[in-house]
Every structure is written in structure tokens, then in C-alpha cells.
Tab-separated table of N, CA and C and ligand atoms in Angstrom:
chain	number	residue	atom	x	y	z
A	910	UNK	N	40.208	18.037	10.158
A	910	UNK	CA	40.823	17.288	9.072
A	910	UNK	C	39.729	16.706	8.198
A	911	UNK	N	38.862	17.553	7.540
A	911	UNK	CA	37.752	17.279	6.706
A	911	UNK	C	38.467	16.419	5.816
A	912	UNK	N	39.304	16.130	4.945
A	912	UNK	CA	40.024	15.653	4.140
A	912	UNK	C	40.499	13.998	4.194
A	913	UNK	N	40.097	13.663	5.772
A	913	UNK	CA	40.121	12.261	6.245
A	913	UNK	C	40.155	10.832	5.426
A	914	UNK	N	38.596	11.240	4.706
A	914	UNK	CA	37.851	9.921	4.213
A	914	UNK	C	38.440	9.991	2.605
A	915	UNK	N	39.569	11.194	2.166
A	915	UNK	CA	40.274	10.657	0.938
A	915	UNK	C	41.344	9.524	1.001
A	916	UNK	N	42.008	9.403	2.262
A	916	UNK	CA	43.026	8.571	2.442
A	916	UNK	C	42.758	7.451	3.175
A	917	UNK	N	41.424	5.856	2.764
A	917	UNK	CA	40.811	5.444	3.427
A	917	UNK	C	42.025	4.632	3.762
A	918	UNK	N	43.124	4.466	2.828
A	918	UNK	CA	43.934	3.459	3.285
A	918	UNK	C	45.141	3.984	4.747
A	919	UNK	N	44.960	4.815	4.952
A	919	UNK	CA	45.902	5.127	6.460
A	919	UNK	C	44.978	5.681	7.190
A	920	UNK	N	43.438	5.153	7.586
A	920	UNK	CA	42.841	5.261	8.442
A	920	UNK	C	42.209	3.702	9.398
A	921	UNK	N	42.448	3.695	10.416
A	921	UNK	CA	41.969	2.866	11.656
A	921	UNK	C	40.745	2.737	11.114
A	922	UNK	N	40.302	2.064	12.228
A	922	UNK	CA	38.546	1.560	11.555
A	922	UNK	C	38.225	2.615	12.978
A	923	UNK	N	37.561	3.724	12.526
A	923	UNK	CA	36.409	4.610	13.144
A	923	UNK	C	35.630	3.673	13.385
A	924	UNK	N	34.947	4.144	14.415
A	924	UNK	CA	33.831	4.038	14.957
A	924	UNK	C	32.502	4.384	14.006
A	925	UNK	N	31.866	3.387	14.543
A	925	UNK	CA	30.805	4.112	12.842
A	925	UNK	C	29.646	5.566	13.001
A	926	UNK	N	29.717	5.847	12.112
A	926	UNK	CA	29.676	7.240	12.102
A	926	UNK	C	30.369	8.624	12.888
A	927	UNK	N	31.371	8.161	13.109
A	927	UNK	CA	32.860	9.271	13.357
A	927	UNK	C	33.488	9.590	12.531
A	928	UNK	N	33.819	10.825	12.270
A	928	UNK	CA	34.838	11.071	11.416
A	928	UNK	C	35.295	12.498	12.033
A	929	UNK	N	36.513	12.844	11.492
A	929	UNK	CA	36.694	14.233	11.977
A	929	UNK	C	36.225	15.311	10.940
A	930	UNK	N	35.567	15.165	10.453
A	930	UNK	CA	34.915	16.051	9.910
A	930	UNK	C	34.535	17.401	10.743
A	931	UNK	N	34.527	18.839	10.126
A	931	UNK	CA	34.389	19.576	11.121
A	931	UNK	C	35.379	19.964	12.212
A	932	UNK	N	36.318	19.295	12.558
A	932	UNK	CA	36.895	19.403	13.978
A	932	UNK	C	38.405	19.246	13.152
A	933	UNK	N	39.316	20.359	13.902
A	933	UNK	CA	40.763	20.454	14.022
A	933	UNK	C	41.444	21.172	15.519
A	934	UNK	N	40.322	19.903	16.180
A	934	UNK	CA	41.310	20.350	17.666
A	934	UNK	C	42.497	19.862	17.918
A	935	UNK	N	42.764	18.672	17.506
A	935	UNK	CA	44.313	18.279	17.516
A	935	UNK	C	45.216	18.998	16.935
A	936	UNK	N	44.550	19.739	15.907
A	936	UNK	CA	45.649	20.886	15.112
A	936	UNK	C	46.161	22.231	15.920
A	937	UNK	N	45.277	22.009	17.340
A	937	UNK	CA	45.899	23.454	18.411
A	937	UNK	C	46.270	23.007	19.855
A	938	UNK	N	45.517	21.175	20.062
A	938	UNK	CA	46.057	21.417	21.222
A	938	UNK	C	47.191	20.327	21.390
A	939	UNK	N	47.908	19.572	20.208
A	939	UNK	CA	49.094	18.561	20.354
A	939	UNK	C	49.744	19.307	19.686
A	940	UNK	N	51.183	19.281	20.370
A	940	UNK	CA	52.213	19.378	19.876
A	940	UNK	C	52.519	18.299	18.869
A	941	UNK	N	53.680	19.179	17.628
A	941	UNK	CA	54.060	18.290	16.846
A	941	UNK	C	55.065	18.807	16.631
A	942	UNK	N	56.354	17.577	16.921
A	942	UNK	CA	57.585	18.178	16.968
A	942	UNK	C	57.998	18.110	15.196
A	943	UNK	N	57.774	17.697	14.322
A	943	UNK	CA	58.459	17.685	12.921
A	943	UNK	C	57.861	19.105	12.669
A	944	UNK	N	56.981	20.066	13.137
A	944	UNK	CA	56.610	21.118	12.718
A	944	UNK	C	57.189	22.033	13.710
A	945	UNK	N	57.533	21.810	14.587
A	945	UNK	CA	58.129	22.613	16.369
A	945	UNK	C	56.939	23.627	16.239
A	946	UNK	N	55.680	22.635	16.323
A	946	UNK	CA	54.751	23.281	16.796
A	946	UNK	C	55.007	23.053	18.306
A	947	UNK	N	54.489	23.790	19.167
A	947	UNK	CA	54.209	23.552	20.856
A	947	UNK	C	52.434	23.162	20.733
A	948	UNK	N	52.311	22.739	21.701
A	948	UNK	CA	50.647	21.832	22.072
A	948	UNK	C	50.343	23.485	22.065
A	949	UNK	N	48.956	23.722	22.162
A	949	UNK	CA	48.040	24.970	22.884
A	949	UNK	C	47.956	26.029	21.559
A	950	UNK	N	48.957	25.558	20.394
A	950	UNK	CA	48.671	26.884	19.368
A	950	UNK	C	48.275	26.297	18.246
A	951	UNK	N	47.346	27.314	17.620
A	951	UNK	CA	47.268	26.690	16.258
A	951	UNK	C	48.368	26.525	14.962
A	952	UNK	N	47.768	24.949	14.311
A	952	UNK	CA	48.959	24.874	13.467
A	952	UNK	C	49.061	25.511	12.382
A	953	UNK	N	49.813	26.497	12.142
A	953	UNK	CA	50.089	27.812	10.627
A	953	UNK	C	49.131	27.136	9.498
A	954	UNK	N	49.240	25.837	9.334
A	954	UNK	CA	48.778	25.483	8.610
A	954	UNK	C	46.960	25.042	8.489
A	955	UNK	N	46.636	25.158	9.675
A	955	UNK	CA	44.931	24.919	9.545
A	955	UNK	C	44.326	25.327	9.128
A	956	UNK	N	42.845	25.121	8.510
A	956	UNK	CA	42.025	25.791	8.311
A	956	UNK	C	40.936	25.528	9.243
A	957	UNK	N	40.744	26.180	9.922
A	957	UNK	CA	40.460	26.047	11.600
A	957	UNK	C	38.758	25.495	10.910
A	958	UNK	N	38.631	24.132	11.664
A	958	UNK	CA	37.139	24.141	11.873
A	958	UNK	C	36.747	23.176	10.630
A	959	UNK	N	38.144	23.531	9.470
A	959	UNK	CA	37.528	22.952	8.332
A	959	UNK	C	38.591	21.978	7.556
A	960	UNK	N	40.243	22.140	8.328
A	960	UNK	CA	40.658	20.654	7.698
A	960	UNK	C	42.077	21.671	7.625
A	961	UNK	N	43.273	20.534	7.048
A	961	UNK	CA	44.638	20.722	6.816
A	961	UNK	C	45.057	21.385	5.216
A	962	UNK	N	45.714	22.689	5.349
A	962	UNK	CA	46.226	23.174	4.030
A	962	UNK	C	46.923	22.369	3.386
A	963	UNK	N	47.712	21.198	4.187
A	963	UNK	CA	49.058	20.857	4.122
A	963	UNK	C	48.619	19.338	3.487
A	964	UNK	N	47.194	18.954	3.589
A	964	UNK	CA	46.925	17.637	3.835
A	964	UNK	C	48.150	16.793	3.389
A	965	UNK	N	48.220	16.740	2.087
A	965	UNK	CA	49.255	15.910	1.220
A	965	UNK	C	50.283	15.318	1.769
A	966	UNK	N	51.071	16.659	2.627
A	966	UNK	CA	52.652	16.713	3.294
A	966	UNK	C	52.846	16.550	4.686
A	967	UNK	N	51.024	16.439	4.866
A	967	UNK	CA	51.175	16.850	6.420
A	967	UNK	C	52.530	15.570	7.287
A	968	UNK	N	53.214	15.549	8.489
A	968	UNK	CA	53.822	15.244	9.139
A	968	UNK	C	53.097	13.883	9.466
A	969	UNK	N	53.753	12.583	9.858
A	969	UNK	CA	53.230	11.012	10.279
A	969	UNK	C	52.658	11.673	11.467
A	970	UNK	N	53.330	12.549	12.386
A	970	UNK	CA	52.714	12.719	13.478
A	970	UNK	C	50.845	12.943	13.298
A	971	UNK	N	50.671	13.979	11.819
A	971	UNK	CA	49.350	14.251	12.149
A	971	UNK	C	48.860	13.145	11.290
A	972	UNK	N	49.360	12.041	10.581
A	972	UNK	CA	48.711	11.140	9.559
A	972	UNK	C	48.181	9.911	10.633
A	973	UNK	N	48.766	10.070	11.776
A	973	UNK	CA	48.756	8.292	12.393
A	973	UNK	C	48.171	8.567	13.522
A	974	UNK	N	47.752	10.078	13.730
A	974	UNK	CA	46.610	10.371	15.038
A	974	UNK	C	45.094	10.278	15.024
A	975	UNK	N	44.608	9.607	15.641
A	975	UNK	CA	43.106	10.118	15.590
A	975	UNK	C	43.015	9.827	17.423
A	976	UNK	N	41.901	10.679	17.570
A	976	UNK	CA	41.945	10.626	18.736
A	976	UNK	C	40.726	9.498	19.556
A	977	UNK	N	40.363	9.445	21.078
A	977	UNK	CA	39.447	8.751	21.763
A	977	UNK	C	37.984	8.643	21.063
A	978	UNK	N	37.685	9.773	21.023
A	978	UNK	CA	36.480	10.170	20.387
A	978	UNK	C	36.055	9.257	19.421
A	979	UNK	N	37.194	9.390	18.042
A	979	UNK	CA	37.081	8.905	16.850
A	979	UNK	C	37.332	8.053	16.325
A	980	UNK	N	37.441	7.051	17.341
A	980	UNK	CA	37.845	5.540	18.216
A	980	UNK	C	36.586	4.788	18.121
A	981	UNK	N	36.608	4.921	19.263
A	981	UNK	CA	35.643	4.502	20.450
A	981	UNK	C	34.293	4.725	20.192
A	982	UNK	N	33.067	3.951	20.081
A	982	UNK	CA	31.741	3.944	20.118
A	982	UNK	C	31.192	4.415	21.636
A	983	UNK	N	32.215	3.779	22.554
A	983	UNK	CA	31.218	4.343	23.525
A	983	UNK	C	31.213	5.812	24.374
A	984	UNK	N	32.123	6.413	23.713
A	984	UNK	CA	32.088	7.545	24.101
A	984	UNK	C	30.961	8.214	23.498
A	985	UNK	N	29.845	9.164	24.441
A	985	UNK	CA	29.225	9.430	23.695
A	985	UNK	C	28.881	11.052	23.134
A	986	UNK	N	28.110	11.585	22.704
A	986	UNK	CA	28.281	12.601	21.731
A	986	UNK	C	29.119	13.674	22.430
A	987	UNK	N	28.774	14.043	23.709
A	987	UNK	CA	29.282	14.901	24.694
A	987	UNK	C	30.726	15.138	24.902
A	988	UNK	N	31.754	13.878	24.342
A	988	UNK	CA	33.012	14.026	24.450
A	988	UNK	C	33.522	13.993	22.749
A	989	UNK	N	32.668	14.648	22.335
A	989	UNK	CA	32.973	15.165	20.518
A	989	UNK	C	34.054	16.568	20.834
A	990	UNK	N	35.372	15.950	20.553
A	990	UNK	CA	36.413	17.563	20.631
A	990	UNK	C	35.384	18.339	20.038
A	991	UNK	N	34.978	18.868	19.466
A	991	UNK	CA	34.262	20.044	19.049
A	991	UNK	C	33.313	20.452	19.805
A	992	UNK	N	32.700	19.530	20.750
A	992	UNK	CA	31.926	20.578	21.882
A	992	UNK	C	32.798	20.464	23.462
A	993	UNK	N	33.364	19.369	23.703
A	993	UNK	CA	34.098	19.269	25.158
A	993	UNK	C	35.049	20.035	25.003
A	994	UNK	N	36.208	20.666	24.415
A	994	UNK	CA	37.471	21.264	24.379
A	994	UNK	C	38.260	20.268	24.668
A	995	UNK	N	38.208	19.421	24.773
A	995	UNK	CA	39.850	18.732	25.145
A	995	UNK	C	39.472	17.390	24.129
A	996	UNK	N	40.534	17.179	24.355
A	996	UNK	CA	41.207	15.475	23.405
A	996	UNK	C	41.446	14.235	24.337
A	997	UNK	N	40.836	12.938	23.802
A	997	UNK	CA	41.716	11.974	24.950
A	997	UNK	C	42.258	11.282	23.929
A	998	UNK	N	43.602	10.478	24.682
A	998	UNK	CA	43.898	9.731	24.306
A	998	UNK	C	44.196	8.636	25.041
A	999	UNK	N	43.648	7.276	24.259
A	999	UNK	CA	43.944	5.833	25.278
A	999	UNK	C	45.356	5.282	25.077
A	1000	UNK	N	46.157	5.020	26.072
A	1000	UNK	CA	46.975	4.464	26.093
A	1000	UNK	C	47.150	3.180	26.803
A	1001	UNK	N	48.283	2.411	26.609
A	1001	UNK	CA	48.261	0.780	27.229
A	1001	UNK	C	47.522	0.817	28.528
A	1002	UNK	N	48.161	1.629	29.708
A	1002	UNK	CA	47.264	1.072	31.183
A	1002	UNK	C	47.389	3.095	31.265
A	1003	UNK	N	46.996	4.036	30.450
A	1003	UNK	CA	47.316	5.706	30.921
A	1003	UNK	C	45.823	6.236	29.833
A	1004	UNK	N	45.536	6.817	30.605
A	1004	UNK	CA	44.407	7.660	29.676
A	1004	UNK	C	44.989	9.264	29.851
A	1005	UNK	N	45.582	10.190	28.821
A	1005	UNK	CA	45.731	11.486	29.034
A	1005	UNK	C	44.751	12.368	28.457
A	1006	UNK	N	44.237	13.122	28.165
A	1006	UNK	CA	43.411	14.217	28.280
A	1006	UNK	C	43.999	15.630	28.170
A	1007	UNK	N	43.812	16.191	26.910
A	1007	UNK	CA	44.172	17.374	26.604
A	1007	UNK	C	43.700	18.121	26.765
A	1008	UNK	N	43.139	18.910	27.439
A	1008	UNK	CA	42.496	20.065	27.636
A	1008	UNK	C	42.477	21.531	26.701
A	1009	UNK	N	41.919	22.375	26.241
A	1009	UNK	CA	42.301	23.626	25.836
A	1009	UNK	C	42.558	24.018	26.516
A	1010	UNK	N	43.453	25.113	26.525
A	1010	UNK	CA	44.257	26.173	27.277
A	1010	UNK	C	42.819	27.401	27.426
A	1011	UNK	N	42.317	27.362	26.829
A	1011	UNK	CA	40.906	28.612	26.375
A	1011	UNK	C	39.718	28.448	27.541
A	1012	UNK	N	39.463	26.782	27.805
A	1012	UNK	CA	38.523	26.203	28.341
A	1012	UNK	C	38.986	25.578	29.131
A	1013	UNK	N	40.115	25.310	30.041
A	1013	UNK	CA	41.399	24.484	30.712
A	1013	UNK	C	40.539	23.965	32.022
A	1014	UNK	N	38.854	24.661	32.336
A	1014	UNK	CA	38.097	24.040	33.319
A	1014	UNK	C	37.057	23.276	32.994
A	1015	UNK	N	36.929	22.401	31.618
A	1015	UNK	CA	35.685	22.135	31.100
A	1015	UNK	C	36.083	20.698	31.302
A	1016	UNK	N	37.067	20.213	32.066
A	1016	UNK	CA	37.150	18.622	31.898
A	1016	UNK	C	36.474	18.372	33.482
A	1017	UNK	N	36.732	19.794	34.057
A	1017	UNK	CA	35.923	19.959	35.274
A	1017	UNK	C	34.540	20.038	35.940
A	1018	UNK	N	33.854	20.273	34.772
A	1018	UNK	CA	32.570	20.464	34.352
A	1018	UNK	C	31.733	18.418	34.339
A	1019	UNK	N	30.344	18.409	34.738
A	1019	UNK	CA	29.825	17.250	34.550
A	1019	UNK	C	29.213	17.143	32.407
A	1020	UNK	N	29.119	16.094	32.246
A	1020	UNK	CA	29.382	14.599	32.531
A	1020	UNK	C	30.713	14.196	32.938
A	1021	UNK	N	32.234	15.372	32.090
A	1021	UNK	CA	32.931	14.750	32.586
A	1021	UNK	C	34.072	14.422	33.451
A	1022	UNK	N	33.767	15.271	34.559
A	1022	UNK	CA	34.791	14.892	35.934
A	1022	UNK	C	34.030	13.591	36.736
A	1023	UNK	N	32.779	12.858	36.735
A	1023	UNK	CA	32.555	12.144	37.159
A	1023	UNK	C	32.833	10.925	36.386
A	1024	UNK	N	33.430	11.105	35.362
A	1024	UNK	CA	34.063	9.788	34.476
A	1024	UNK	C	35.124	9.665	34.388
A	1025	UNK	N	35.933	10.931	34.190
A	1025	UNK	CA	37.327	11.235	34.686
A	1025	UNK	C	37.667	10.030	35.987
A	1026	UNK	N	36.716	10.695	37.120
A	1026	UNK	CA	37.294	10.024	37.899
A	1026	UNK	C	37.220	8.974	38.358
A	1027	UNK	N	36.111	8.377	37.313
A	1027	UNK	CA	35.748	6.733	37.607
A	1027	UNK	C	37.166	6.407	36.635
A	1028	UNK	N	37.333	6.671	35.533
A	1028	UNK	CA	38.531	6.247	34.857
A	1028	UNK	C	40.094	6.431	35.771
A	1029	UNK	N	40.116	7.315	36.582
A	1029	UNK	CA	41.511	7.116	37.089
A	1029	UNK	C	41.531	5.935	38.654
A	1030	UNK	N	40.156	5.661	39.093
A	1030	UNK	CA	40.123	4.662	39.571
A	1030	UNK	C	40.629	3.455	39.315
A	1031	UNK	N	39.632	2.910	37.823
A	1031	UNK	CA	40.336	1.754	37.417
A	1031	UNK	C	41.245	1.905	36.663
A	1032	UNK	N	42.127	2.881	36.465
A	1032	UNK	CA	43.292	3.236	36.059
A	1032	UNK	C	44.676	2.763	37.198
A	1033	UNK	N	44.011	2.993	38.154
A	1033	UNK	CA	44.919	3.057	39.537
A	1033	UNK	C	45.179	1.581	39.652
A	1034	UNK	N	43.720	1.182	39.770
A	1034	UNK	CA	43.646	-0.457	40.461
A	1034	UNK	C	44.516	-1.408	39.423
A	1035	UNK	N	44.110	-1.143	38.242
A	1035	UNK	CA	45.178	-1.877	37.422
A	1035	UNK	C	46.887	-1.344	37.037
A	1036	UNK	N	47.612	-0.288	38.200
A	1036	UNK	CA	48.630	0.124	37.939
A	1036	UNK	C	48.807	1.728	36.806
A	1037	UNK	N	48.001	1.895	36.664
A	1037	UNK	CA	47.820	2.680	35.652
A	1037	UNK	C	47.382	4.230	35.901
A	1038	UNK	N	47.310	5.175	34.979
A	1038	UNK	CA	47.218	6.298	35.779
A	1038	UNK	C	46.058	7.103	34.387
A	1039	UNK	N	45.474	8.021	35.075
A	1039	UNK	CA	45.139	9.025	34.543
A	1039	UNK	C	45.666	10.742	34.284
A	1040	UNK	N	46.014	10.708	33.402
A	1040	UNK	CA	46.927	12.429	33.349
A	1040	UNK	C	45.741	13.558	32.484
A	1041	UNK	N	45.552	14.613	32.843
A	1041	UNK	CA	44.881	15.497	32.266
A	1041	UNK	C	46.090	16.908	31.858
A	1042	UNK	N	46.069	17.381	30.760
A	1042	UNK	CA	46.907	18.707	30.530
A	1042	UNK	C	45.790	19.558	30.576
A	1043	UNK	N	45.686	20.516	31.696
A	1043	UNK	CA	45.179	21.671	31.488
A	1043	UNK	C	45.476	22.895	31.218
A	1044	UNK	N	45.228	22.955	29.465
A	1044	UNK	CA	46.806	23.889	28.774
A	1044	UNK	C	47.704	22.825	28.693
A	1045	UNK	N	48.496	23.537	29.745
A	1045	UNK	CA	50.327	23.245	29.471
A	1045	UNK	C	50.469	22.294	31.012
A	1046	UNK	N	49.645	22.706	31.753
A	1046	UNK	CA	49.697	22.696	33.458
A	1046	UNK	C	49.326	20.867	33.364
A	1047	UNK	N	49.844	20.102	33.843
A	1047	UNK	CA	49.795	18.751	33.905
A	1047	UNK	C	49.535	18.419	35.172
A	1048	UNK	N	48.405	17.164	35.388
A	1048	UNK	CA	47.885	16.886	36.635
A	1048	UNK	C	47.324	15.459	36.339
A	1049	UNK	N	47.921	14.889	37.549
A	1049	UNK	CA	47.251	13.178	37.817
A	1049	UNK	C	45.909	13.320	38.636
A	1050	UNK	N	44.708	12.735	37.869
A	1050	UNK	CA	43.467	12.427	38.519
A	1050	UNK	C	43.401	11.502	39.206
A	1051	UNK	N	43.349	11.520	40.449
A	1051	UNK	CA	42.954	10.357	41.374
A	1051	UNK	C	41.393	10.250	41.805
A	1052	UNK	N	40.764	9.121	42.387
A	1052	UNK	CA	39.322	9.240	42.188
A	1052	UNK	C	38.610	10.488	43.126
A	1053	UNK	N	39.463	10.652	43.894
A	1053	UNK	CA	38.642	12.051	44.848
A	1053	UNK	C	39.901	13.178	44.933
A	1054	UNK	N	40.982	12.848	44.260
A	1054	UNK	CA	41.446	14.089	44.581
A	1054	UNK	C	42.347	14.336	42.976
A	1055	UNK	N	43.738	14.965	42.694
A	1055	UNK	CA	44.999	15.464	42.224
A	1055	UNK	C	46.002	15.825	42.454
A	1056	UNK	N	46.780	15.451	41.622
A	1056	UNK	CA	48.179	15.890	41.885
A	1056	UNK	C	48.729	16.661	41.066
A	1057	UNK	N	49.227	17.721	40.656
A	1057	UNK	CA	49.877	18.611	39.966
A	1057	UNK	C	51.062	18.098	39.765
A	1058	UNK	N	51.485	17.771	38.551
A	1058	UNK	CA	52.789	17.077	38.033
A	1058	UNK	C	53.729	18.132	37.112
A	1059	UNK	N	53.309	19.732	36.844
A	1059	UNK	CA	54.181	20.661	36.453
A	1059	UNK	C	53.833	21.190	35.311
A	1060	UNK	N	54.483	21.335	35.012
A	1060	UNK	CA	54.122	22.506	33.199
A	1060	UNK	C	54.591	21.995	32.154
A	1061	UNK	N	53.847	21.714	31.366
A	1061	UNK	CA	54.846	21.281	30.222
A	1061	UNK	C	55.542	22.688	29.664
A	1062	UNK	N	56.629	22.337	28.316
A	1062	UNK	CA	57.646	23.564	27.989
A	1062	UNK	C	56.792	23.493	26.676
B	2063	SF4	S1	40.578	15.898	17.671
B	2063	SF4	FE1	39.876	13.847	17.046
B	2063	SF4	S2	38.007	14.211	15.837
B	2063	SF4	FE2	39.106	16.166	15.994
B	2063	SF4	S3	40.359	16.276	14.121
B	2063	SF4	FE3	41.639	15.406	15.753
B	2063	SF4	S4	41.430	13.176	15.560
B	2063	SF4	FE4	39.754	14.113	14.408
B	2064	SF4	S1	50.022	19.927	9.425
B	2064	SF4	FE1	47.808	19.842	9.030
B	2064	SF4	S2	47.057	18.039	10.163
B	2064	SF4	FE2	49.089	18.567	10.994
B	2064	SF4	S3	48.688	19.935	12.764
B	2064	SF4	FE3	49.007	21.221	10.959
B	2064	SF4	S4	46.953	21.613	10.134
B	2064	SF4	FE4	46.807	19.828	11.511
């Protein structure tokens, strides 16, 4: 969504020096139901790599997303969607994690399964959970092990 920094007024306060510039992984791996896109495909409308055809019209769903990454300062360069494959997103006491369907083992990969699973630790202790989609295939991270929670449709 190269097109970001035209609409400063419906953007969150980034993190400084984040932007999505470059990167339209949310455009293949979230679903968006006003488009009946499904998560895992690209959206008809991307220009993969380089931003939204649609910008103007695009859907609230894609106007009011930004993801962990493009958040957060302390994440650091390594969990840039454009080199990790997957997406996080923080939620109240849930951290989920999108995975590509392409790369569906790279959340498996170090730096980050050993943060993963420090995060579903104190995810746990405070009631809270960690979910990863790998693809479609949905799974709760616990600190040494998982649970397979099913497929999404
Ligand atoms: S995945 Fe994150 S950095 Fe990439 S386009 Fe979406 S919101 Fe921006
Ligand atoms: S409409 Fe634009 S911003 Fe929304 S998913 Fe499609 S390409 Fe991305």
C-alpha cells in the first residue's frame, strides 16, 4: 500500500520510520469480507509489491488495518512482512499471526519461534492466548508445545 502517506489523516501514528511502503502482504494473506476475498489469495486488485489499484474505494476493512510491524518500534527489522511471510496482529490479551500459505513454516524458523513462544507464555499467564494461521490451518502456541484448532473456510 505504497499510497499510505497520501491519506495522513486515517493513519495511526507509525512507528517512526515504518511505513508500508513496498509491502502488500495483507493484500494476500487477510481475508476481506466486503470484497469475499478468502485470506491466502491475492486481492484482484493489487499491485503486488507496489500498492492498491483501488486505493480511493478500497474497503474500511483495508483503510483501518495496519499491521504489528507497522505499529510497534520494537519489533525489529526481521519481522518486516516483506521478509518474514506472515503478519501479526496485537490484540486485547491474543496475539494472531498470519502466516503465508507459500512459507506456512517460516514462523517456525529462529528469531521467530523463540519469541513466538515467549509471547504465548505471557499470553497464557495473563489469560490470553497466542494463535498462529498457517495458511488456512489454525494453531494455539503454547510455550513448549501446540494445539491444532482446525482450518479456516
Ligand atoms: S502487511 Fe503491514 S506493512 Fe505490509 S502493507 Fe499490510 S499493514 Fe502495511
Ligand atoms: S482493495 Fe486494495 S488495499 Fe484492499 S486488499 Fe485489495 S489491493 Fe489491498
Amino acid at each position: 500500500m505504497t499510497e499510505l502517506t497520501q491519506r495522513p489523516e486515517e493513519v495511526p501514528p507509525l512507528a517512526p520510520g515504518r511505513s508500508c511502503d513496498g509491502c502488500t502482504a495483507c493484500c494476500k494473506l487477510l481475508s476481506i469480507p466486503a470484497l469475499k476475498k478468502p485470506a491466502q489469495t491475492w486481492c484482484e486488485h493489487c499491485n503486488i509489491g507496489k500498492g492498491c489499484r483501488t486505493y480511493d474505494t478500497r474497503p474500511t476493512d483495508c483503510r483501518t488495518f495496519f499491521c504489528g510491524w507497522v505499529l510497534d518500534q520494537a519489533l525489529g527489522p526481521a519481522w518486516d512482512p516483506r521478509h518474514s511471510c506472515m503478519i501479526l496482529k496485537f490484540e486485547a490479551n491474543r496475539i494472531v499471526i498470519h502466516v503465508d500459505k507459500d512459507r506456512r513454516d517460516a514462523w517456525r524458523k529462529e528469531p521467530y519461534l523463540a519469541q513466538i513462544r515467549s509471547w504465548a507464555a505471557q499470553a497464557i499467564a495473563a489469560r490470553g492466548e497466542v494463535l498462529v494461521w498457517e495458511g488456512l490451518d489454525g494453531i494455539r502456541v503454547l510455550p513448549n508445545g501446540e494445539q491444532r484448532i482446525g482450518r479456516s473456510m
